[in-house]
């Protein structure tokens, strides 16, 4: 087999490896991958050379299955409270309601070292002062296993942490102590350097420009305001803010230019560039996009040194194989998909489009090349962009080329400032004009992003979108030997499928969806063409993601009370640009003890035109298939400055003749007021021991109970509470089942869990009280 023939094995090998990893991700045992690997190795030597590619493909498929299983199913320490020691090796991010999070490396739990890193989150009141990147910390916290996707189209927190090199998570910071590490750590030192450089840039360039400099040079995106990140995203130029291939290419070009002017040899340029890019990867926290781009550029440079012309498709496949074998979990990440989608579009489409037209005018030729490059990139990232973000920037082809030029100039300017930091006088001379220019450009971006219709909000992609994108690729694929008429047909058919897949569809059912949100409440009533949010959960995008992926706008949001675990998701609705026309609150909700951030959220909603109404006992809301009757709180019984749980909204939904009691976080002392019979009960206060008294459960007497909780033990305890009350409803706990879907029909209701629950394997059809396997 010649070198050229071996090269053509790379793209099929990349495909087989990817399929294998996805199979390993879904496998329930390591034996499948190990057995396939053992069988495929002998086949490589026994098969004839003409058919050896089959064994070669099977080998990569088997390696993928094995690597996928081991990567996606790591062994984890038991959940519980531990004494945690570790080093902060990432920036410290501030979330909603002052929650902070970061990454810990070199971790020990009760003195026992564990591999990989830990995700650490804590509230500021638990630790004063806050630690800094590079610090070695000791504290007591609760370790938990991150959840996978437990909601429809839900965020897979477990896999996101795995992609970032973290296998488990800890919450809390009791008895926090922070000190210098007893050993040297390169990742820890790099984290401290990043932090100190960011501080120097901010002090030298001013707050706004310094933050953007740190963000665009080292990926400190938490320093950039979320509204600015949203503005860049709406224009299709969010890649300027995320350190990725574009930023690495600018640095690579700068290094090559300087070294060539110094008459450094090709091998010298390669060695110096590899060393500096390695340092840059370290300073960026071994950011995966930076690693991908650096490897791809160094492979291309190495090929030129060896004077071996290599197909760009083979080069892309080789870098893909190396990176995926190094970290198989990356293939499910949107960043990885966008990177290689963009590169695939450049390799397969941009070159073909550039060759279609050769304007004699140099300016027109440059414009056409830039347009071809932009079109290739946008085609390559179309599928993951529609699947994950559900928005298509309409002016991206016009904005991207100048944005890349301006972004390159800004990055080069920031590198210059960074090199001049030891000379404050020179920095001060350049700081004012650079801040003025960057501020002017930011203002343009903000105004453009605020224009109506600048970005098309679409439903999530489906099989029609996949076929459509495939048709577009085939039409523009340079190696396909098609006549022009067939290319045109493939292109038009692909575009028609993509457009058709993005049209909204009619919803005729009446569904209630209780999302899995840990110890938080989030639900949606989707009644025909009307959508109502009943509690929005925390600010983690569960509700907003469901609405965004289906291109739904809520007719109203109903909040039981203003605690962050029920109302924090309002922030996600705002961040995702989902309007809230009407917000219902229980009467007196703003007079109770609530976080100041929640009051700020309400003020922001009012500024955006949301009408805020209050509900009290006896009020009623009408739905297409029924109504909602408020049972609590009762006017005249409300005292201010109390725990908001005491006066949380309790309501009875009547949908097609089936009743559902939404009991919010009502404590046991108040349960007698709204206790009415209901076929379905949403358990009060996540099954807390202070709620669900025996008298309350007897008076409700439900057939089905929905329990939102994070821990298995809470579900087991609540099952005992039900038995102790002398009733035997079917319990659906979100910690086991994930989201719970209830479809209301004229003859009753059906309950279907999102995940299989070994303790509750049935779908309930209430018509005859029979249980059917789900």
XYZ file of C-alpha atoms in Angstrom:
774
model
C 0.000 0.000 0.000
C 1.539 3.331 -1.104
C 1.783 6.438 1.036
C -0.936 8.089 -1.051
C -3.263 5.116 -0.549
C -2.561 5.152 3.172
C -3.422 8.831 3.219
C -6.870 8.142 1.809
C -7.513 5.859 4.780
C -7.444 8.832 7.150
C -10.956 10.240 6.429
C -12.660 6.793 6.745
C -10.611 6.140 9.901
C -11.854 9.431 11.393
C -15.456 8.481 10.588
C -15.093 4.964 12.042
C -13.431 6.287 15.183
C -16.250 8.794 15.691
C -18.954 6.148 15.253
C -17.090 3.853 17.643
C -16.828 6.546 20.337
C -20.544 7.252 20.101
C -21.263 3.527 20.436
C -18.921 3.321 23.422
C -20.668 6.287 24.977
C -23.949 4.366 24.877
C -22.419 0.976 25.832
C -23.053 -0.616 29.223
C -19.836 -2.646 29.384
C -16.189 -2.270 28.444
C -16.144 -5.830 27.066
C -17.632 -4.821 23.710
C -14.742 -2.512 22.837
C -12.033 -4.723 24.303
C -13.307 -7.807 22.479
C -13.585 -6.014 19.150
C -10.030 -4.661 19.487
C -8.645 -8.141 20.153
C -10.372 -9.541 17.064
C -9.484 -6.695 14.704
C -5.717 -6.801 15.309
C -5.219 -10.324 13.857
C -7.485 -9.409 10.934
C -5.033 -6.697 9.890
C -2.383 -9.330 9.166
C -4.604 -12.153 7.898
C -6.561 -10.218 5.273
C -5.244 -9.612 1.809
C -3.723 -6.203 1.187
C -6.578 -5.250 -1.136
C -9.144 -5.779 1.604
C -7.051 -4.740 4.536
C -8.849 -1.410 4.622
C -11.877 -3.280 5.996
C -9.914 -4.583 8.987
C -8.319 -1.154 9.328
C -11.772 0.463 9.555
C -13.002 -2.180 12.019
C -9.903 -1.575 14.151
C -10.612 2.145 14.435
C -14.254 1.418 15.124
C -13.221 -0.958 17.944
C -10.699 1.500 19.366
C -13.450 4.113 19.335
C -15.854 1.866 21.250
C -13.219 1.150 23.899
C -12.060 4.762 24.177
C -15.641 6.024 24.227
C -16.683 3.743 27.054
C -13.621 4.519 29.203
C -13.902 8.271 28.609
C -17.637 8.668 29.147
C -17.915 6.233 32.098
C -15.155 7.121 34.589
C -15.164 5.642 38.080
C -16.171 8.237 40.656
C -15.700 8.525 44.431
C -18.882 8.055 46.479
C -21.055 11.106 47.096
C -20.835 12.684 50.537
C -18.966 15.242 52.607
C -15.169 15.375 52.262
C -12.190 17.382 53.382
C -11.026 18.740 50.027
C -7.554 19.980 49.151
C -6.612 21.221 45.709
C -5.168 23.983 43.556
C -7.241 26.508 41.615
C -6.129 26.190 37.986
C -8.801 28.226 36.203
C -10.387 31.643 36.403
C -12.986 32.126 39.133
C -16.346 32.780 37.508
C -19.173 34.700 39.160
C -22.638 33.383 38.423
C -26.127 34.486 39.292
C -26.924 35.299 42.912
C -23.185 35.705 43.643
C -22.468 32.007 43.130
C -18.805 31.363 42.229
C -17.168 28.425 40.485
C -13.767 27.255 39.261
C -11.645 24.173 38.587
C -9.482 22.371 41.138
C -6.465 20.253 40.210
C -4.073 18.100 42.285
C -7.109 17.155 44.384
C -7.229 14.989 47.502
C -10.440 13.880 49.222
C -9.912 13.080 52.896
C -6.216 12.792 52.083
C -6.677 10.401 49.130
C -5.564 11.680 45.717
C -8.020 11.378 42.824
C -7.272 11.597 39.077
C -8.398 14.532 36.991
C -9.916 17.676 38.404
C -12.984 18.769 40.358
C -15.596 21.390 39.606
C -15.965 23.590 42.699
C -18.859 25.976 43.347
C -19.629 27.993 46.463
C -21.494 31.023 47.738
C -19.560 34.108 48.840
C -20.918 34.049 52.373
C -19.162 30.710 52.823
C -15.685 32.196 52.352
C -14.177 35.601 52.987
C -11.947 36.659 51.406
C -12.269 34.790 48.107
C -9.263 32.724 46.975
C -7.318 33.570 43.815
C -6.244 31.482 40.803
C -3.123 29.499 41.663
C -3.989 29.255 45.372
C -3.897 25.930 47.202
C -7.156 25.641 49.153
C -8.465 23.421 51.936
C -12.150 23.244 52.868
C -15.041 20.907 53.637
C -17.684 20.415 50.943
C -20.304 18.056 49.595
C -19.187 15.930 46.639
C -21.841 15.028 44.069
C -21.884 13.263 40.715
C -22.770 15.671 37.900
C -25.950 14.748 36.058
C -26.234 13.879 32.406
C -29.100 15.152 30.284
C -32.245 14.511 32.311
C -34.527 16.805 30.315
C -35.573 16.920 26.659
C -32.691 18.562 24.773
C -31.203 19.206 28.195
C -27.759 20.407 29.119
C -25.394 17.521 29.836
C -23.456 18.905 32.785
C -21.588 15.630 33.328
C -20.157 15.538 29.802
C -19.342 19.235 29.836
C -17.191 18.701 32.913
C -15.549 15.644 31.337
C -14.630 17.749 28.310
C -12.961 20.212 30.668
C -11.051 17.448 32.470
C -13.297 17.256 35.554
C -15.065 14.068 36.622
C -16.960 15.112 39.755
C -18.086 18.269 41.534
C -18.066 19.689 45.042
C -20.323 22.344 46.487
C -19.552 24.471 49.534
C -16.550 26.004 51.257
C -16.803 25.400 54.991
C -13.687 26.284 56.981
C -11.925 27.513 53.847
C -8.184 28.076 54.099
C -6.055 29.404 51.266
C -2.262 29.267 51.055
C 0.669 28.748 48.713
C 0.998 25.238 47.343
C 3.558 22.929 48.985
C 4.738 21.976 45.475
C 5.214 23.622 42.082
C 2.429 23.160 39.550
C 2.681 24.411 35.985
C -1.134 24.666 35.522
C -1.399 26.488 38.858
C 1.395 28.883 37.946
C -0.239 29.509 34.551
C -3.561 30.290 36.268
C -1.871 32.820 38.525
C -0.009 34.376 35.555
C -3.277 34.718 33.628
C -4.897 36.413 36.578
C -2.007 38.810 37.151
C -1.722 39.665 33.437
C -5.472 40.360 33.297
C -5.161 42.685 36.289
C -2.226 44.503 34.656
C -4.136 44.907 31.383
C -7.198 46.278 33.168
C -5.145 48.755 35.202
C -3.176 49.864 32.108
C -5.979 50.055 29.515
C -8.972 50.858 31.671
C -11.736 48.561 32.832
C -13.588 47.925 29.565
C -10.664 47.726 27.122
C -8.537 45.756 29.610
C -11.260 43.179 30.072
C -11.584 42.707 26.326
C -7.815 42.446 25.980
C -7.666 39.668 28.603
C -10.655 37.939 27.045
C -9.346 38.017 23.472
C -5.783 37.062 24.391
C -6.312 34.332 26.996
C -9.978 33.397 26.879
C -11.096 35.087 30.120
C -14.674 35.376 28.834
C -16.092 35.886 32.323
C -14.544 39.370 32.241
C -16.705 40.318 29.247
C -20.300 41.366 30.059
C -22.926 38.801 29.094
C -24.916 41.393 27.124
C -21.858 42.088 24.944
C -21.311 38.369 24.364
C -24.963 38.136 23.286
C -24.512 41.090 20.911
C -21.507 39.468 19.202
C -23.453 36.213 18.948
C -26.450 37.917 17.299
C -24.112 39.280 14.625
C -22.410 35.917 14.056
C -18.994 37.092 15.265
C -18.901 35.478 18.708
C -15.695 33.689 17.642
C -13.850 36.987 18.128
C -14.392 36.739 21.901
C -13.608 33.046 22.354
C -9.937 32.179 22.104
C -9.930 29.705 19.239
C -8.384 28.942 15.874
C -8.769 32.530 14.705
C -6.709 33.898 17.622
C -4.087 31.178 17.251
C -3.825 31.893 13.513
C -3.189 35.584 14.237
C -0.438 34.711 16.722
C 1.014 32.098 14.343
C 1.090 34.601 11.458
C 2.746 37.216 13.661
C 5.454 34.790 14.786
C 6.110 33.569 11.240
C 6.348 37.131 9.943
C 8.849 38.187 12.621
C 10.988 35.043 12.330
C 11.154 35.240 8.537
C 12.313 38.854 8.776
C 15.049 37.627 11.121
C 16.121 35.085 8.448
C 15.406 32.099 10.697
C 15.386 28.747 8.868
C 12.202 26.733 8.350
C 13.169 24.244 11.018
C 14.030 27.076 13.371
C 10.686 28.739 12.709
C 8.935 25.430 13.402
C 10.773 24.885 16.695
C 10.288 28.449 17.951
C 6.637 28.492 16.889
C 5.951 25.113 18.508
C 7.531 26.300 21.755
C 5.610 29.588 21.871
C 2.311 27.949 20.901
C 2.896 25.390 23.638
C 3.336 28.207 26.164
C 0.232 29.890 24.782
C -1.798 26.690 25.214
C -0.587 26.517 28.813
C -1.471 30.174 29.484
C -4.940 29.555 28.063
C -5.468 26.679 30.493
C -4.963 23.993 27.818
C -8.084 25.318 26.110
C -9.240 22.681 23.610
C -9.837 25.092 20.671
C -6.327 26.478 21.163
C -4.862 22.969 21.232
C -6.770 22.015 18.066
C -5.682 25.062 16.100
C -2.071 24.829 17.270
C -1.806 21.173 16.277
C -3.352 21.802 12.857
C -1.026 24.718 12.080
C 2.074 22.869 13.291
C 1.190 19.782 11.209
C 0.813 21.958 8.114
C 4.135 23.677 8.818
C 5.847 20.315 9.373
C 4.552 19.108 6.000
C 6.080 22.109 4.280
C 9.417 21.453 5.979
C 9.402 17.854 4.717
C 8.441 19.168 1.233
C 5.537 16.696 1.093
C 2.402 18.208 -0.381
C -0.435 16.865 1.741
C -4.135 17.062 0.961
C -5.846 19.508 3.286
C -8.555 16.924 3.874
C -5.924 14.391 4.990
C -4.270 16.977 7.197
C -7.604 17.806 8.804
C -8.326 14.094 9.297
C -4.913 13.471 10.863
C -5.325 16.305 13.380
C -8.869 15.111 14.097
C -7.636 11.572 14.857
C -4.872 12.788 17.159
C -7.142 15.102 19.127
C -10.013 12.625 19.411
C -7.717 9.822 20.562
C -6.273 12.214 23.159
C -9.731 13.281 24.429
C -12.675 11.289 22.998
C -15.257 13.228 25.025
C -14.614 16.324 22.893
C -16.685 15.062 19.962
C -19.981 15.804 21.745
C -18.953 19.399 22.519
C -20.270 22.216 20.368
C -16.877 23.967 20.345
C -15.257 20.884 18.820
C -18.055 20.531 16.274
C -17.873 24.185 15.285
C -14.073 24.057 14.905
C -13.979 21.033 12.614
C -17.208 22.012 10.870
C -15.654 25.341 9.945
C -12.417 23.672 8.793
C -14.364 21.107 6.773
C -16.298 23.907 5.107
C -13.058 25.692 4.233
C -11.427 22.512 2.893
C -14.385 21.191 0.882
C -16.296 24.305 -0.141
C -14.308 27.536 0.066
C -11.621 26.389 -2.363
C -14.222 25.220 -4.874
C -16.078 28.529 -4.727
C -12.854 30.519 -5.085
C -11.976 28.584 -8.250
C -15.413 29.221 -9.790
C -14.682 32.903 -10.308
C -11.415 34.722 -11.067
C -12.044 38.497 -11.136
C -9.253 40.371 -12.879
C -9.543 43.273 -10.468
C -7.369 42.533 -7.381
C -9.872 44.186 -5.021
C -12.801 42.209 -6.417
C -10.728 39.027 -6.241
C -9.986 39.641 -2.557
C -13.667 40.331 -1.878
C -14.688 37.117 -3.645
C -12.103 35.085 -1.730
C -13.335 36.542 1.559
C -16.949 35.792 0.620
C -16.034 32.223 -0.406
C -14.200 31.699 2.869
C -17.131 33.048 4.877
C -19.665 30.929 2.961
C -17.579 27.788 3.443
C -17.275 28.430 7.179
C -20.992 29.178 7.604
C -21.987 26.045 5.674
C -19.640 23.943 7.796
C -21.016 25.236 11.086
C -24.666 25.455 10.006
C -25.780 22.158 11.546
C -24.216 22.568 15.030
C -25.173 26.245 15.053
C -28.849 25.508 14.417
C -28.790 22.507 16.729
C -27.274 24.272 19.732
C -27.933 27.992 19.375
C -31.157 28.079 17.285
C -30.250 31.361 15.672
C -28.866 32.334 12.288
C -27.192 35.765 11.930
C -28.671 37.188 8.730
C -25.794 39.596 8.011
C -22.972 37.244 8.865
C -21.627 37.128 5.294
C -21.336 40.910 5.233
C -20.097 41.413 8.781
C -17.617 38.550 9.102
C -14.903 39.693 6.633
C -14.467 43.213 8.119
C -14.894 41.782 11.632
C -12.005 39.386 11.036
C -9.779 42.226 9.791
C -10.681 44.490 12.709
C -10.410 41.636 15.193
C -6.947 40.749 13.881
C -5.821 44.365 14.278
C -7.173 44.471 17.837
C -5.467 41.214 18.809
C -2.147 42.424 17.384
C -2.552 45.684 19.304
C -3.260 43.817 22.528
C -0.167 41.639 21.993
C 1.873 44.795 21.530
C 0.489 46.247 24.769
C 1.259 42.986 26.551
C 4.878 43.102 25.400
C 5.140 46.737 26.535
C 3.727 46.185 30.035
C 7.234 46.428 31.594
C 7.358 49.979 30.148
C 4.386 51.838 31.662
C 5.213 55.117 29.922
C 4.880 53.536 26.467
C 1.680 51.752 27.446
C 0.107 54.989 28.685
C 0.823 56.609 25.288
C -0.997 53.824 23.430
C -3.753 53.146 25.965
C -5.933 56.191 25.257
C -6.157 55.841 21.427
C -6.587 52.054 21.679
C -9.386 52.433 24.247
C -11.071 55.038 22.046
C -10.938 52.802 18.962
C -12.086 49.658 20.775
C -14.865 51.599 22.528
C -16.075 52.983 19.187
C -16.111 49.506 17.634
C -17.966 48.053 20.631
C -20.599 50.768 20.320
C -21.108 49.847 16.646
C -21.507 46.165 17.552
C -24.046 46.990 20.274
C -26.107 49.207 17.973
C -26.073 46.692 15.117
C -27.057 43.851 17.452
C -29.971 45.940 18.774
C -31.502 46.261 15.297
C -34.703 44.193 14.914
C -34.453 41.155 12.673
C -30.648 41.037 12.751
C -30.758 37.379 13.774
C -33.243 34.683 12.772
C -34.527 32.609 15.686
C -35.096 29.054 14.472
C -36.240 25.745 15.926
C -33.572 23.143 16.629
C -32.301 21.126 13.685
C -33.750 17.699 12.880
C -33.258 14.929 10.325
C -34.474 17.218 7.515
C -31.795 19.745 8.444
C -29.128 17.025 8.345
C -30.232 15.901 4.877
C -30.390 19.503 3.692
C -26.869 20.339 4.880
C -25.616 17.108 3.306
C -27.217 18.137 -0.011
C -25.495 21.540 0.146
C -22.138 19.888 0.851
C -22.583 17.493 -2.080
C -23.479 20.375 -4.393
C -20.358 22.332 -3.426
C -17.962 19.378 -2.989
C -15.124 19.873 -5.501
C -14.260 16.148 -5.860
C -17.824 15.137 -6.767
C -18.039 14.507 -10.531
C -21.477 16.039 -11.113
C -22.851 18.033 -14.016
C -23.826 21.612 -13.263
C -27.520 20.753 -13.432
C -27.162 18.054 -10.767
C -25.139 20.366 -8.552
C -27.827 23.018 -8.878
C -30.566 20.483 -8.038
C -28.650 19.222 -5.002
C -28.080 22.784 -3.809
C -31.721 23.841 -4.227
C -33.035 20.624 -2.655
C -30.658 21.034 0.279
C -31.699 24.634 0.844
C -35.395 23.653 0.624
C -34.935 20.910 3.228
C -33.069 23.235 5.591
C -35.720 25.957 5.273
C -38.564 23.438 5.616
C -37.036 21.928 8.746
C -36.962 25.324 10.437
C -40.660 26.144 10.011
C -42.697 25.983 13.239
C -45.181 23.128 13.618
C -48.657 23.046 15.171
C -49.068 21.503 18.623
C -52.491 19.947 19.223
C -51.978 18.173 22.573
C -52.286 19.293 26.175
C -49.032 18.515 27.973
C -47.570 19.319 31.345
C -43.793 18.890 31.616
C -42.121 18.767 35.033
C -38.421 19.333 34.386
C -35.624 17.717 36.325
C -33.926 20.655 38.027
C -32.448 19.196 41.196
C -33.910 20.835 44.299
C -35.658 23.413 42.143
C -39.007 23.638 40.373
C -39.478 24.261 36.664
C -42.487 23.248 34.581
C -44.292 24.117 31.369
C -47.943 23.734 30.431
C -48.128 23.412 26.628
C -51.830 23.529 25.854
C -52.438 23.404 22.099
C -50.911 26.646 20.786
C -50.558 28.290 24.210
C -47.476 28.030 26.451
C -47.334 28.785 30.169
C -44.232 28.528 32.341
C -45.027 27.435 35.894
C -41.870 28.228 37.879
C -38.670 28.755 35.920
C -36.143 26.858 38.049
C -32.656 28.206 38.594
C -30.665 30.298 36.116
C -29.389 27.220 34.262
C -31.311 27.511 31.002
C -33.525 24.434 31.435
C -36.779 26.225 30.645
C -35.346 28.795 28.250
C -33.509 26.062 26.334
C -36.713 24.051 25.878
C -38.556 27.121 24.606
C -35.722 28.305 22.379
C -35.205 24.935 20.686
C -38.898 24.836 19.748
C -39.174 28.529 18.913
C -41.828 29.041 21.576
C -42.704 32.267 23.367
C -44.577 31.890 26.669
C -47.965 33.534 26.911
C -47.289 33.992 30.615
C -44.907 32.995 33.393
C -46.422 31.949 36.729
C -44.080 32.000 39.722
C -45.037 30.319 42.982
C -42.653 32.622 44.902
C -39.439 34.563 44.419
C -36.796 32.162 45.697
C -33.944 31.553 43.265
C -34.758 27.832 42.861
C -38.176 28.751 41.428
C -37.646 32.170 39.843
C -33.933 32.307 38.973
C -34.661 30.972 35.485
C -36.119 34.361 34.597
C -32.511 35.436 34.058
C -32.050 32.699 31.448
C -35.193 33.871 29.635
C -33.758 37.387 29.502
C -30.334 36.153 28.387
C -31.886 34.098 25.579
C -34.041 36.986 24.400
C -37.312 35.209 25.166
C -39.987 37.814 25.937
C -42.190 37.515 29.026
C -45.445 39.367 28.218
C -47.123 38.654 31.582
C -45.677 37.573 34.931
C -47.990 36.276 37.668
C -46.867 36.408 41.317
C -48.670 35.498 44.527
C -50.007 38.554 46.291
C -47.394 39.992 48.674
C -44.505 38.132 47.015
C -42.239 41.195 46.829
C -42.800 41.988 50.503
C -41.216 38.741 51.755
C -37.545 38.002 52.489
C -35.973 37.523 49.046
C -32.587 38.096 47.433
C -31.877 41.589 46.121
C -30.920 40.106 42.736
C -34.496 38.883 42.375
C -35.833 42.396 42.866
C -33.362 43.595 40.221
C -34.694 40.918 37.866
C -38.253 42.145 38.353
C -37.154 45.719 37.663
C -35.440 44.588 34.457
C -38.611 42.785 33.347
C -40.657 45.914 33.970
C -38.203 47.948 31.870
C -38.660 45.463 29.038
C -42.422 45.827 29.120
C -43.489 42.809 31.180
C -46.836 43.263 32.911
C -46.642 41.960 36.487
C -49.912 40.809 38.046
C -50.681 39.253 41.447
C -52.859 36.260 42.304
C -54.733 35.393 45.513
C -57.102 32.697 46.734
C -60.170 32.484 44.492
C -58.552 33.940 41.364
C -58.788 31.881 38.191
C -56.871 31.715 34.898
C -58.390 30.158 31.789
C -56.537 27.805 29.416
C -57.672 26.296 26.097
C -58.274 22.924 27.806
C -59.205 24.001 31.324
C -58.322 26.450 34.044
C -56.183 27.217 37.086
C -57.738 28.072 40.458
C -55.616 29.752 43.143
C -55.932 28.140 46.590
C -53.237 30.038 48.495
C -52.190 32.666 49.636
C -55.339 34.221 50.984
C -55.744 37.981 51.168
C -55.786 39.186 54.765
C -53.591 36.335 56.035
C -50.278 37.637 54.634
C -47.598 39.198 56.818
C -44.559 40.989 55.323
C -40.884 40.057 55.851
C -41.597 36.338 56.237
C -40.096 33.288 54.571
C -41.431 33.414 51.002
C -42.252 29.687 51.213
C -45.069 30.451 53.656
C -47.021 32.365 51.024
C -45.978 30.512 47.894
C -48.656 30.084 45.255
C -50.671 26.861 45.525
C -53.049 26.239 42.632
C -55.310 23.559 41.236
C -55.062 22.902 37.507
C -58.101 21.302 35.848
C -57.165 20.082 32.366
C -59.693 18.056 30.358
C -61.298 16.958 33.616
C -58.052 15.876 35.353
C -56.875 17.818 38.411
C -53.241 18.576 39.291
C -52.353 20.250 42.595
C -49.283 22.502 42.360
C -48.169 22.879 45.981
C -44.918 24.835 45.494
C -42.805 25.087 48.678
C -45.656 25.368 51.156
C -44.582 24.231 54.679
C -46.680 21.829 56.708
C -48.064 24.554 58.985
C -49.995 26.081 56.064
C -50.994 22.924 54.175
C -54.494 22.735 55.638
C -55.628 25.847 53.732
C -55.143 24.591 50.132
C -55.620 20.827 50.714
C -58.172 19.624 48.133
C -58.567 16.270 46.317
C -56.459 15.952 43.153
C -55.502 13.058 40.897
C -51.935 14.372 40.512
C -49.883 16.064 43.232
C -46.664 17.995 42.816
C -45.071 17.236 46.202
C -44.607 20.281 48.462
C -41.123 21.700 49.031
C -39.232 18.961 47.142
C -40.399 16.308 49.635
C -38.975 18.118 52.653
C -39.639 16.586 56.074
C -41.283 19.878 57.094
C -44.029 19.389 54.493
C -46.432 16.667 53.314
C -48.185 15.993 56.585
C -50.336 12.881 56.825
C -53.542 14.933 56.971
C -52.591 16.854 53.830
C -51.787 13.685 51.865
C -55.037 12.031 52.997
C -57.126 14.998 51.892
C -55.430 15.217 48.487
C -55.364 11.410 47.982
C -53.477 11.508 44.648
C -53.010 8.706 42.121
C -49.651 10.113 40.988
C -47.076 12.204 42.865
C -44.356 14.271 41.178
C -41.284 14.844 43.359
C -38.540 17.278 42.328
C -35.339 16.493 44.215
C -31.615 15.942 43.747
C -30.855 12.964 45.995
C -32.007 9.357 45.873
C -32.368 9.304 49.649
C -34.959 12.091 49.486
C -37.019 9.995 47.041
C -36.767 6.910 49.278
C -37.768 8.903 52.352
C -40.759 10.411 50.578
C -41.922 6.979 49.480
C -41.956 6.005 53.146
C -43.905 9.172 53.957
C -46.589 8.172 51.464
C -46.776 4.657 52.897
C -46.908 6.056 56.428
C -49.894 8.202 55.422
C -51.724 5.071 54.288
C -51.847 5.961 50.574
C -50.081 4.264 47.662
C -49.805 6.627 44.672
C -47.241 6.082 41.954
C -44.203 8.256 42.737
C -42.175 9.855 39.947
C -39.009 11.419 41.404
C -37.008 13.535 38.958
C -33.732 12.321 40.481
C -34.594 8.914 38.963
C -36.834 9.648 36.008
C -35.509 12.970 34.793
C -38.267 15.129 33.369
C -41.834 13.828 33.652
C -44.343 14.274 30.816
C -48.087 14.261 31.501
C -50.404 14.222 28.488
C -54.023 15.014 29.234
C -56.734 13.357 27.168
C -60.522 13.416 27.187
C -60.499 10.058 28.980
C -57.751 10.768 31.547
C -54.015 11.289 31.482
C -50.747 9.530 30.643
C -47.488 9.915 32.572
C -44.181 9.158 30.850
C -40.711 9.611 32.398
C -37.832 10.927 30.312
C -35.371 8.371 31.747
C -36.004 4.719 32.613
C -36.441 4.313 36.362
C -35.694 0.840 37.751
C -38.080 1.553 40.628
C -40.875 2.795 38.370
C -40.723 1.243 34.899
C -44.241 2.050 33.835
C -46.044 4.629 31.764
C -49.302 5.323 33.553
C -52.538 5.412 31.597
C -55.154 6.575 34.042
C -58.195 5.635 31.984
C -58.618 2.263 33.602
C -55.906 2.502 36.180
C -53.792 0.054 34.182
C -50.018 0.289 33.984
C -48.168 -0.225 30.718
C -44.430 -0.747 30.229
C -42.736 2.406 28.992
